[in-house]
mmCIF file of C-alpha atoms and ligand atoms in Angstrom:
data_model
loop_
_atom_site.group_PDB
_atom_site.id
_atom_site.type_symbol
_atom_site.label_atom_id
_atom_site.label_comp_id
_atom_site.label_asym_id
_atom_site.label_seq_id
_atom_site.Cartn_x
_atom_site.Cartn_y
_atom_site.Cartn_z
ATOM 1 C CA MET A 1 35.847 13.579 -20.111
ATOM 2 C CA THR A 2 33.750 14.300 -17.014
ATOM 3 C CA ASP A 3 34.966 14.055 -13.409
ATOM 4 C CA ALA A 4 32.831 10.946 -12.996
ATOM 5 C CA GLN A 5 34.341 9.253 -16.029
ATOM 6 C CA SER A 6 37.933 9.862 -14.952
ATOM 7 C CA PHE A 7 37.196 8.904 -11.328
ATOM 8 C CA TYR A 8 35.311 5.684 -12.083
ATOM 9 C CA GLY A 9 37.581 4.884 -15.042
ATOM 10 C CA ARG A 10 40.532 4.882 -12.638
ATOM 11 C CA TRP A 11 38.796 2.966 -9.872
ATOM 12 C CA ALA A 12 36.684 0.495 -11.895
ATOM 13 C CA ARG A 13 38.499 -2.615 -10.692
ATOM 14 C CA VAL A 14 38.391 -1.646 -6.993
ATOM 15 C CA TYR A 15 34.802 -0.462 -7.330
ATOM 16 C CA ASP A 16 33.799 -3.765 -8.874
ATOM 17 C CA TRP A 17 35.141 -5.602 -5.851
ATOM 18 C CA LEU A 18 33.483 -3.230 -3.349
ATOM 19 C CA ALA A 19 30.172 -3.312 -5.212
ATOM 20 C CA SER A 20 29.815 -7.026 -4.653
ATOM 21 C CA VAL A 21 30.920 -7.485 -1.040
ATOM 22 C CA PRO A 22 28.545 -9.615 1.026
ATOM 23 C CA GLY A 23 25.931 -7.492 2.768
ATOM 24 C CA VAL A 24 25.617 -5.036 -0.097
ATOM 25 C CA ALA A 25 23.794 -7.781 -2.008
ATOM 26 C CA SER A 26 20.880 -7.559 0.432
ATOM 27 C CA TRP A 27 20.535 -3.784 -0.223
ATOM 28 C CA ARG A 28 20.493 -4.536 -3.921
ATOM 29 C CA ASP A 29 17.907 -7.231 -3.443
ATOM 30 C CA ARG A 30 15.614 -4.871 -1.505
ATOM 31 C CA THR A 31 16.001 -2.256 -4.219
ATOM 32 C CA ALA A 32 15.019 -4.755 -6.900
ATOM 33 C CA ALA A 33 12.066 -5.846 -4.726
ATOM 34 C CA ALA A 34 10.893 -2.215 -4.410
ATOM 35 C CA LEU A 35 10.464 -2.092 -8.190
ATOM 36 C CA ALA A 36 7.678 -4.729 -8.078
ATOM 37 C CA LEU A 37 8.975 -6.298 -11.286
ATOM 38 C CA ASP A 38 7.190 -9.097 -13.116
ATOM 39 C CA PRO A 39 8.682 -11.736 -15.396
ATOM 40 C CA GLY A 40 9.186 -10.302 -18.880
ATOM 41 C CA ASP A 41 9.457 -6.690 -17.701
ATOM 42 C CA THR A 42 11.973 -4.158 -18.998
ATOM 43 C CA VAL A 43 14.065 -2.504 -16.293
ATOM 44 C CA VAL A 44 16.604 0.259 -16.843
ATOM 45 C CA GLU A 45 19.463 0.921 -14.468
ATOM 46 C CA MET A 46 20.923 4.436 -14.533
ATOM 47 C CA GLY A 47 24.622 4.553 -13.656
ATOM 48 C CA CYS A 48 24.753 0.755 -13.665
ATOM 49 C CA GLY A 49 28.489 0.611 -12.955
ATOM 50 C CA THR A 50 29.912 -2.904 -13.092
ATOM 51 C CA GLY A 51 26.510 -4.607 -13.134
ATOM 52 C CA ALA A 52 26.258 -5.557 -9.472
ATOM 53 C CA ASN A 53 22.452 -5.138 -9.420
ATOM 54 C CA VAL A 54 21.864 -7.361 -12.408
ATOM 55 C CA PRO A 55 21.524 -10.714 -10.585
ATOM 56 C CA ALA A 56 18.745 -9.321 -8.346
ATOM 57 C CA LEU A 57 17.000 -7.803 -11.374
ATOM 58 C CA ARG A 58 17.339 -10.939 -13.517
ATOM 59 C CA GLU A 59 15.877 -13.030 -10.736
ATOM 60 C CA ARG A 60 12.697 -10.944 -11.020
ATOM 61 C CA VAL A 61 12.345 -10.261 -14.746
ATOM 62 C CA GLY A 62 13.403 -13.788 -15.708
ATOM 63 C CA PRO A 63 15.030 -14.878 -18.959
ATOM 64 C CA ALA A 64 12.384 -13.119 -21.085
ATOM 65 C CA GLY A 65 12.855 -9.810 -19.300
ATOM 66 C CA ARG A 66 15.031 -7.039 -20.634
ATOM 67 C CA ILE A 67 17.697 -5.311 -18.558
ATOM 68 C CA VAL A 68 19.265 -2.109 -19.857
ATOM 69 C CA GLY A 69 22.294 -0.661 -18.086
ATOM 70 C CA VAL A 70 23.186 2.962 -18.790
ATOM 71 C CA ASP A 71 26.564 4.299 -17.666
ATOM 72 C CA VAL A 72 28.853 7.053 -18.818
ATOM 73 C CA THR A 73 32.137 5.298 -17.932
ATOM 74 C CA ARG A 74 33.496 2.817 -20.477
ATOM 75 C CA GLU A 75 35.755 1.027 -17.961
ATOM 76 C CA MET A 76 32.793 0.297 -15.665
ATOM 77 C CA LEU A 77 30.751 -1.081 -18.583
ATOM 78 C CA ASP A 78 33.729 -3.186 -19.734
ATOM 79 C CA ARG A 79 33.766 -4.866 -16.325
ATOM 80 C CA ALA A 80 30.007 -5.398 -16.443
ATOM 81 C CA ARG A 81 30.244 -6.948 -19.908
ATOM 82 C CA ASP A 82 33.070 -9.240 -18.765
ATOM 83 C CA ARG A 83 30.770 -10.859 -16.259
ATOM 84 C CA PRO A 84 27.982 -12.640 -18.174
ATOM 85 C CA ALA A 85 27.927 -15.498 -15.669
ATOM 86 C CA ARG A 86 27.544 -13.200 -12.684
ATOM 87 C CA THR A 87 24.963 -11.077 -14.431
ATOM 88 C CA GLY A 88 22.870 -14.061 -15.519
ATOM 89 C CA GLY A 89 22.690 -13.641 -19.272
ATOM 90 C CA SER A 90 22.242 -10.914 -21.794
ATOM 91 C CA VAL A 91 22.104 -7.311 -20.626
ATOM 92 C CA HIS A 92 21.952 -4.324 -22.955
ATOM 93 C CA TYR A 93 24.686 -1.965 -21.826
ATOM 94 C CA VAL A 94 24.694 1.541 -23.244
ATOM 95 C CA GLN A 95 27.422 4.139 -22.731
ATOM 96 C CA ALA A 96 25.437 7.338 -22.289
ATOM 97 C CA ASP A 97 24.758 10.209 -19.930
ATOM 98 C CA ALA A 98 21.982 9.058 -17.613
ATOM 99 C CA SER A 99 20.665 12.605 -17.327
ATOM 100 C CA ARG A 100 19.575 12.172 -20.964
ATOM 101 C CA PRO A 101 18.774 8.474 -21.085
ATOM 102 C CA PRO A 102 18.198 7.004 -24.546
ATOM 103 C CA VAL A 103 15.267 4.831 -23.419
ATOM 104 C CA ARG A 104 11.477 5.114 -23.205
ATOM 105 C CA GLY A 105 8.575 2.977 -22.034
ATOM 106 C CA ALA A 106 10.402 0.947 -19.380
ATOM 107 C CA ASP A 107 8.496 -0.869 -16.645
ATOM 108 C CA ALA A 108 10.916 0.350 -13.995
ATOM 109 C CA VAL A 109 14.064 2.391 -13.411
ATOM 110 C CA LEU A 110 16.607 2.208 -10.607
ATOM 111 C CA ALA A 111 19.660 4.249 -9.691
ATOM 112 C CA THR A 112 21.819 2.985 -6.853
ATOM 113 C CA PHE A 113 24.529 5.207 -5.341
ATOM 114 C CA VAL A 114 24.198 7.565 -8.287
ATOM 115 C CA ALA A 115 21.844 10.484 -7.492
ATOM 116 C CA GLY A 116 24.468 12.262 -5.354
ATOM 117 C CA ILE A 117 26.811 12.522 -8.345
ATOM 118 C CA PHE A 118 24.603 14.725 -10.519
ATOM 119 C CA GLU A 119 24.910 18.490 -10.417
ATOM 120 C CA ASP A 120 21.172 18.737 -11.072
ATOM 121 C CA PRO A 121 19.746 15.591 -9.475
ATOM 122 C CA ALA A 122 16.131 16.764 -9.751
ATOM 123 C CA ALA A 123 16.449 17.094 -13.521
ATOM 124 C CA ALA A 124 18.015 13.635 -13.692
ATOM 125 C CA VAL A 125 15.128 12.153 -11.707
ATOM 126 C CA ASP A 126 12.670 13.882 -14.041
ATOM 127 C CA ALA A 127 14.398 12.257 -16.991
ATOM 128 C CA TRP A 128 14.260 8.874 -15.256
ATOM 129 C CA CYS A 129 10.554 9.203 -14.486
ATOM 130 C CA ASP A 130 9.976 10.147 -18.129
ATOM 131 C CA CYS A 131 11.587 6.847 -19.182
ATOM 132 C CA VAL A 132 8.990 4.843 -17.304
ATOM 133 C CA ALA A 133 5.547 3.999 -18.635
ATOM 134 C CA SER A 134 2.691 5.170 -16.414
ATOM 135 C CA GLY A 135 2.329 2.758 -13.497
ATOM 136 C CA GLY A 136 6.001 1.797 -13.516
ATOM 137 C CA ARG A 137 8.237 2.197 -10.511
ATOM 138 C CA VAL A 138 11.435 4.159 -9.876
ATOM 139 C CA ALA A 139 13.816 3.413 -6.996
ATOM 140 C CA LEU A 140 16.732 5.439 -5.607
ATOM 141 C CA LEU A 141 19.234 3.856 -3.210
ATOM 142 C CA ASN A 142 21.748 6.160 -1.521
ATOM 143 C CA PHE A 143 24.171 6.519 1.313
ATOM 144 C CA GLN A 144 23.336 9.147 3.942
ATOM 145 C CA ARG A 145 24.188 10.117 7.500
ATOM 146 C CA SER A 146 22.268 8.041 9.998
ATOM 147 C CA GLN A 147 19.614 9.564 12.285
ATOM 148 C CA SER A 148 20.403 6.991 14.959
ATOM 149 C CA ALA A 149 22.011 8.401 18.132
ATOM 150 C CA LEU A 150 24.329 5.391 18.211
ATOM 151 C CA ALA A 151 25.675 6.343 14.800
ATOM 152 C CA ALA A 152 27.191 9.703 15.843
ATOM 153 C CA PRO A 153 30.859 8.604 15.643
ATOM 154 C CA LEU A 154 30.297 7.003 12.269
ATOM 155 C CA ASN A 155 28.531 10.119 11.021
ATOM 156 C CA LEU A 156 31.820 11.949 11.568
ATOM 157 C CA ALA A 157 33.483 9.426 9.283
ATOM 158 C CA PHE A 158 30.815 10.046 6.656
ATOM 159 C CA GLU A 159 32.552 13.275 5.601
ATOM 160 C CA GLY A 160 35.731 11.347 4.813
ATOM 161 C CA PHE A 161 33.749 8.651 3.064
ATOM 162 C CA VAL A 162 32.093 11.203 0.759
ATOM 163 C CA ARG A 163 35.395 12.965 0.045
ATOM 164 C CA LEU A 164 36.990 9.676 -0.976
ATOM 165 C CA SER A 165 34.079 8.233 -2.886
ATOM 166 C CA ALA A 166 32.415 11.198 -4.621
ATOM 167 C CA PRO A 167 33.945 11.882 -8.002
ATOM 168 C CA GLY A 168 35.392 15.335 -8.509
ATOM 169 C CA THR A 169 35.518 17.899 -5.799
ATOM 170 C CA ARG A 170 32.917 20.153 -7.299
ATOM 171 C CA LEU A 171 30.784 19.703 -4.206
ATOM 172 C CA SER A 172 31.630 23.344 -3.638
ATOM 173 C CA THR A 173 31.244 23.728 0.099
ATOM 174 C CA ARG A 174 33.380 23.028 3.118
ATOM 175 C CA SER A 175 31.266 20.016 3.990
ATOM 176 C CA HIS A 176 31.223 17.503 1.190
ATOM 177 C CA ALA A 177 28.801 15.348 3.157
ATOM 178 C CA SER A 178 26.293 18.202 3.376
ATOM 179 C CA ALA A 179 26.592 18.968 -0.328
ATOM 180 C CA PHE A 180 26.229 15.300 -1.174
ATOM 181 C CA GLU A 181 23.158 14.972 1.036
ATOM 182 C CA ARG A 182 21.623 18.099 -0.534
ATOM 183 C CA ARG A 183 21.850 16.401 -3.905
ATOM 184 C CA VAL A 184 20.332 13.191 -2.614
ATOM 185 C CA ARG A 185 17.558 15.200 -0.949
ATOM 186 C CA ALA A 186 16.851 17.060 -4.198
ATOM 187 C CA ALA A 187 16.584 13.746 -6.043
ATOM 188 C CA ARG A 188 14.244 12.313 -3.424
ATOM 189 C CA GLU A 189 12.074 15.427 -3.387
ATOM 190 C CA ARG A 190 11.650 15.239 -7.146
ATOM 191 C CA LEU A 191 10.836 11.527 -6.978
ATOM 192 C CA THR A 192 8.288 12.312 -4.270
ATOM 193 C CA ALA A 193 6.693 14.967 -6.501
ATOM 194 C CA ARG A 194 6.515 12.624 -9.466
ATOM 195 C CA THR A 195 5.199 9.452 -7.850
ATOM 196 C CA VAL A 196 2.476 7.864 -5.730
ATOM 197 C CA ASP A 197 2.528 4.683 -3.600
ATOM 198 C CA ARG A 198 5.913 5.645 -2.207
ATOM 199 C CA ARG A 199 7.932 3.518 0.137
ATOM 200 C CA TYR A 200 10.953 4.632 2.144
ATOM 201 C CA GLU A 201 13.144 2.260 4.070
ATOM 202 C CA THR A 202 16.571 2.410 5.635
ATOM 203 C CA MET A 203 19.282 -0.197 5.906
ATOM 204 C CA ALA A 204 22.746 -0.534 7.430
ATOM 205 C CA GLY A 205 21.800 1.237 10.664
ATOM 206 C CA GLY A 206 20.272 4.131 8.739
ATOM 207 C CA PHE A 207 23.322 4.811 6.551
ATOM 208 C CA VAL A 208 21.532 3.636 3.414
ATOM 209 C CA GLY A 209 18.119 4.940 2.326
ATOM 210 C CA LEU A 210 15.839 3.520 -0.345
ATOM 211 C CA LEU A 211 12.990 5.576 -1.771
ATOM 212 C CA SER A 212 10.710 4.132 -4.424
ATOM 213 C CA GLY A 213 7.457 5.224 -6.007
ATOM 214 C CA THR A 214 5.029 4.628 -8.865
ATOM 215 C CA VAL A 215 5.074 7.111 -11.741
ATOM 216 C CA THR A 216 1.613 8.478 -12.531
HETATM 217 C C1 SAM B 301 28.940 4.763 -7.243
HETATM 218 S S1 SAM B 301 28.852 4.067 -8.851
HETATM 219 C C2 SAM B 301 27.351 3.109 -8.715
HETATM 220 C C3 SAM B 301 27.342 1.938 -9.671
HETATM 221 C C4 SAM B 301 26.152 1.008 -9.501
HETATM 222 N N1 SAM B 301 24.889 1.714 -9.604
HETATM 223 C C5 SAM B 301 26.206 0.272 -8.195
HETATM 224 O O1 SAM B 301 25.277 0.350 -7.403
HETATM 225 O O2 SAM B 301 27.215 -0.419 -7.959
HETATM 226 C C6 SAM B 301 28.298 5.427 -9.826
HETATM 227 C C7 SAM B 301 28.205 5.107 -11.313
HETATM 228 O O3 SAM B 301 27.519 6.182 -11.952
HETATM 229 C C8 SAM B 301 28.146 6.399 -13.205
HETATM 230 N N2 SAM B 301 27.816 7.763 -13.633
HETATM 231 C C9 SAM B 301 28.231 8.932 -13.084
HETATM 232 N N3 SAM B 301 27.723 9.976 -13.742
HETATM 233 C C10 SAM B 301 26.969 9.450 -14.744
HETATM 234 C C11 SAM B 301 26.182 10.007 -15.780
HETATM 235 N N4 SAM B 301 26.058 11.331 -15.930
HETATM 236 N N5 SAM B 301 25.543 9.186 -16.617
HETATM 237 C C12 SAM B 301 25.661 7.830 -16.483
HETATM 238 N N6 SAM B 301 26.386 7.245 -15.538
HETATM 239 C C13 SAM B 301 27.034 8.041 -14.668
HETATM 240 C C14 SAM B 301 29.612 6.153 -12.940
HETATM 241 O O4 SAM B 301 30.317 5.897 -14.124
HETATM 242 C C15 SAM B 301 29.540 4.946 -12.010
HETATM 243 O O5 SAM B 301 29.582 3.754 -12.732
#
């Protein structure tokens, strides 16, 4: 069992509650919007957790669209599967390692609050881009320290936030926040290298960043 599986297996119920608090829904909606989905499209979510993005995705792909959720933690998928009403109908959930996703030819891929977990985030992003048909979009949503001067006190709290929320303590440096941000940066750099028509936006006072692009 990986660090992520034991961490999220233990915290699935609490995570499910946190994942759906009001306010977070608008970040999820903007992420789904960045994918430029059409009705009938196939969208794959890497590290889908308890399915909190599904309503925003279903709204865009419609009843004929296909949503595939890939996650390595059985307890998170169990919660997602228990919520057909919230997730608006049938979703194909697959328990698998998202760094080797068992999918090809999708119209879009998203990974929200996931890239910072991977030891080799650039390789994971490569695999995600390879899942998407040419012209499809990939979106990464992540927490980060804010660049805003007003956010300085909260940036101090970011270290504690990462220590509590990042599975495992293999972020082998004194600053977990820095290690976490290095991973997110590596993921974003690889997405930048693999895509055109990129869009970057921040939310929550700069503490959440969304990068999306079109795979060539
Ligand atoms: C912070 S949660 C994010 C869940 C969801 N994307 C959301 O926005 O609510 C991270 C998720 O990534 C999953 N995860 C971690 N490592 C993974 C891997 N190698 N392959 C697939 N899923 C993974 C965890 O099980 C967990 O459900």
